[in-house]
Amino acid sequence: MSYRSVFKPDLFAGQNIIVTGGGSGIGRCTAHELASLGARVVLVGRKQEKLDNVAAEIEEDGGQAIGFACDIRDEEVVKATVAEIYKAV
């Protein structure tokens, strides 16, 4: 049996949603779910390669995603990344 969300398919249509830790684990699963509900997912994590892989998975499934490498423990890096995200989306 394939997975189906309990939420309305276009619940987040037209919205950009940031997912921290989106390169693996719960963040990756959350990103896939949000994309399946119409969101453009902005993946944030420490390793660009992982983010790119998840973005490719989401796009292969028909969703939209973009990844930004960022160590959320560093406030200045977070500020710079947020500025990059605003320019990109």
mmCIF file of C-alpha atoms in Angstrom:
data_model
loop_
_atom_site.group_PDB
_atom_site.id
_atom_site.type_symbol
_atom_site.label_atom_id
_atom_site.label_comp_id
_atom_site.label_asym_id
_atom_site.label_seq_id
_atom_site.Cartn_x
_atom_site.Cartn_y
_atom_site.Cartn_z
ATOM 1 C CA MET A 1 0.000 0.000 0.000
ATOM 2 C CA SER A 2 1.402 3.395 -0.941
ATOM 3 C CA TYR A 3 1.524 6.330 1.441
ATOM 4 C CA ARG A 4 -1.199 8.988 1.286
ATOM 5 C CA SER A 5 -1.318 12.095 3.405
ATOM 6 C CA VAL A 6 -4.396 12.832 5.476
ATOM 7 C CA PHE A 7 -4.121 16.500 4.476
ATOM 8 C CA LYS A 8 -5.680 18.264 1.498
ATOM 9 C CA PRO A 9 -3.292 17.952 -1.506
ATOM 10 C CA ASP A 10 -2.973 21.713 -2.112
ATOM 11 C CA LEU A 11 -2.890 22.749 1.550
ATOM 12 C CA PHE A 12 0.377 24.692 1.133
ATOM 13 C CA ALA A 13 0.102 25.617 -2.560
ATOM 14 C CA GLY A 14 1.965 28.818 -3.361
ATOM 15 C CA GLN A 15 3.776 28.940 -0.020
ATOM 16 C CA ASN A 16 7.504 28.769 0.707
ATOM 17 C CA ILE A 17 8.334 26.716 3.792
ATOM 18 C CA ILE A 18 11.787 26.436 5.381
ATOM 19 C CA VAL A 19 12.776 23.040 6.784
ATOM 20 C CA THR A 20 15.922 22.942 8.910
ATOM 21 C CA GLY A 21 17.731 19.623 8.944
ATOM 22 C CA GLY A 22 16.159 18.885 5.573
ATOM 23 C CA GLY A 23 19.026 16.756 4.318
ATOM 24 C CA SER A 24 18.124 13.646 6.288
ATOM 25 C CA GLY A 25 15.878 11.999 8.845
ATOM 26 C CA ILE A 26 12.762 13.749 10.089
ATOM 27 C CA GLY A 27 13.618 16.950 8.199
ATOM 28 C CA ARG A 28 13.847 15.039 4.923
ATOM 29 C CA CYS A 29 10.507 13.319 5.531
ATOM 30 C CA THR A 30 8.895 16.611 6.533
ATOM 31 C CA ALA A 31 10.210 18.267 3.372
ATOM 32 C CA HIS A 32 8.747 15.511 1.196
ATOM 33 C CA GLU A 33 5.371 15.765 2.942
ATOM 34 C CA LEU A 34 5.228 19.558 2.606
ATOM 35 C CA ALA A 35 6.183 19.367 -1.071
ATOM 36 C CA SER A 36 3.461 16.786 -1.676
ATOM 37 C CA LEU A 37 1.015 19.306 -0.218
ATOM 38 C CA GLY A 38 2.059 21.990 -2.708
ATOM 39 C CA ALA A 39 4.735 23.904 -0.796
ATOM 40 C CA ARG A 40 7.957 25.113 -2.337
ATOM 41 C CA VAL A 41 10.377 23.684 0.200
ATOM 42 C CA VAL A 42 13.497 25.566 1.252
ATOM 43 C CA LEU A 43 15.887 22.995 2.696
ATOM 44 C CA VAL A 44 18.468 24.183 5.218
ATOM 45 C CA GLY A 45 21.236 22.000 6.615
ATOM 46 C CA ARG A 46 24.967 21.706 7.017
ATOM 47 C CA LYS A 47 25.790 19.620 3.945
ATOM 48 C CA GLN A 48 24.897 21.020 0.526
ATOM 49 C CA GLU A 49 25.259 17.625 -1.159
ATOM 50 C CA LYS A 50 22.566 16.084 1.060
ATOM 51 C CA LEU A 51 20.268 19.055 0.475
ATOM 52 C CA ASP A 52 20.773 18.805 -3.278
ATOM 53 C CA ASN A 53 19.919 15.092 -3.175
ATOM 54 C CA VAL A 54 16.690 15.699 -1.256
ATOM 55 C CA ALA A 55 15.762 18.597 -3.553
ATOM 56 C CA ALA A 56 16.292 16.287 -6.545
ATOM 57 C CA GLU A 57 14.065 13.617 -4.950
ATOM 58 C CA ILE A 58 11.324 16.167 -4.366
ATOM 59 C CA GLU A 59 11.577 17.539 -7.904
ATOM 60 C CA GLU A 60 11.523 13.992 -9.308
ATOM 61 C CA ASP A 61 8.204 13.527 -7.490
ATOM 62 C CA GLY A 62 6.859 16.727 -9.082
ATOM 63 C CA GLY A 63 7.525 19.129 -6.199
ATOM 64 C CA GLN A 64 9.687 22.224 -5.825
ATOM 65 C CA ALA A 65 12.692 22.481 -3.534
ATOM 66 C CA ILE A 66 15.930 24.388 -3.132
ATOM 67 C CA GLY A 67 18.732 23.824 -0.626
ATOM 68 C CA PHE A 68 20.946 26.202 1.343
ATOM 69 C CA ALA A 69 23.907 25.022 3.397
ATOM 70 C CA CYS A 70 23.895 26.692 6.804
ATOM 71 C CA ASP A 71 25.066 25.866 10.312
ATOM 72 C CA ILE A 72 22.155 27.121 12.407
ATOM 73 C CA ARG A 73 24.439 27.264 15.466
ATOM 74 C CA ASP A 74 26.148 30.350 13.985
ATOM 75 C CA GLU A 75 23.888 33.416 14.168
ATOM 76 C CA GLU A 76 25.794 35.420 11.554
ATOM 77 C CA VAL A 77 25.673 32.540 9.081
ATOM 78 C CA VAL A 78 21.936 32.192 9.719
ATOM 79 C CA LYS A 79 21.383 35.898 9.007
ATOM 80 C CA ALA A 80 23.351 35.661 5.756
ATOM 81 C CA THR A 81 21.490 32.514 4.707
ATOM 82 C CA VAL A 82 18.099 34.090 5.395
ATOM 83 C CA ALA A 83 19.105 37.026 3.184
ATOM 84 C CA GLU A 84 20.081 34.556 0.420
ATOM 85 C CA ILE A 85 16.767 32.736 0.789
ATOM 86 C CA TYR A 86 14.775 35.969 0.475
ATOM 87 C CA LYS A 87 16.627 36.778 -2.758
ATOM 88 C CA ALA A 88 16.055 33.291 -4.178
ATOM 89 C CA VAL A 89 12.384 32.856 -3.377
#
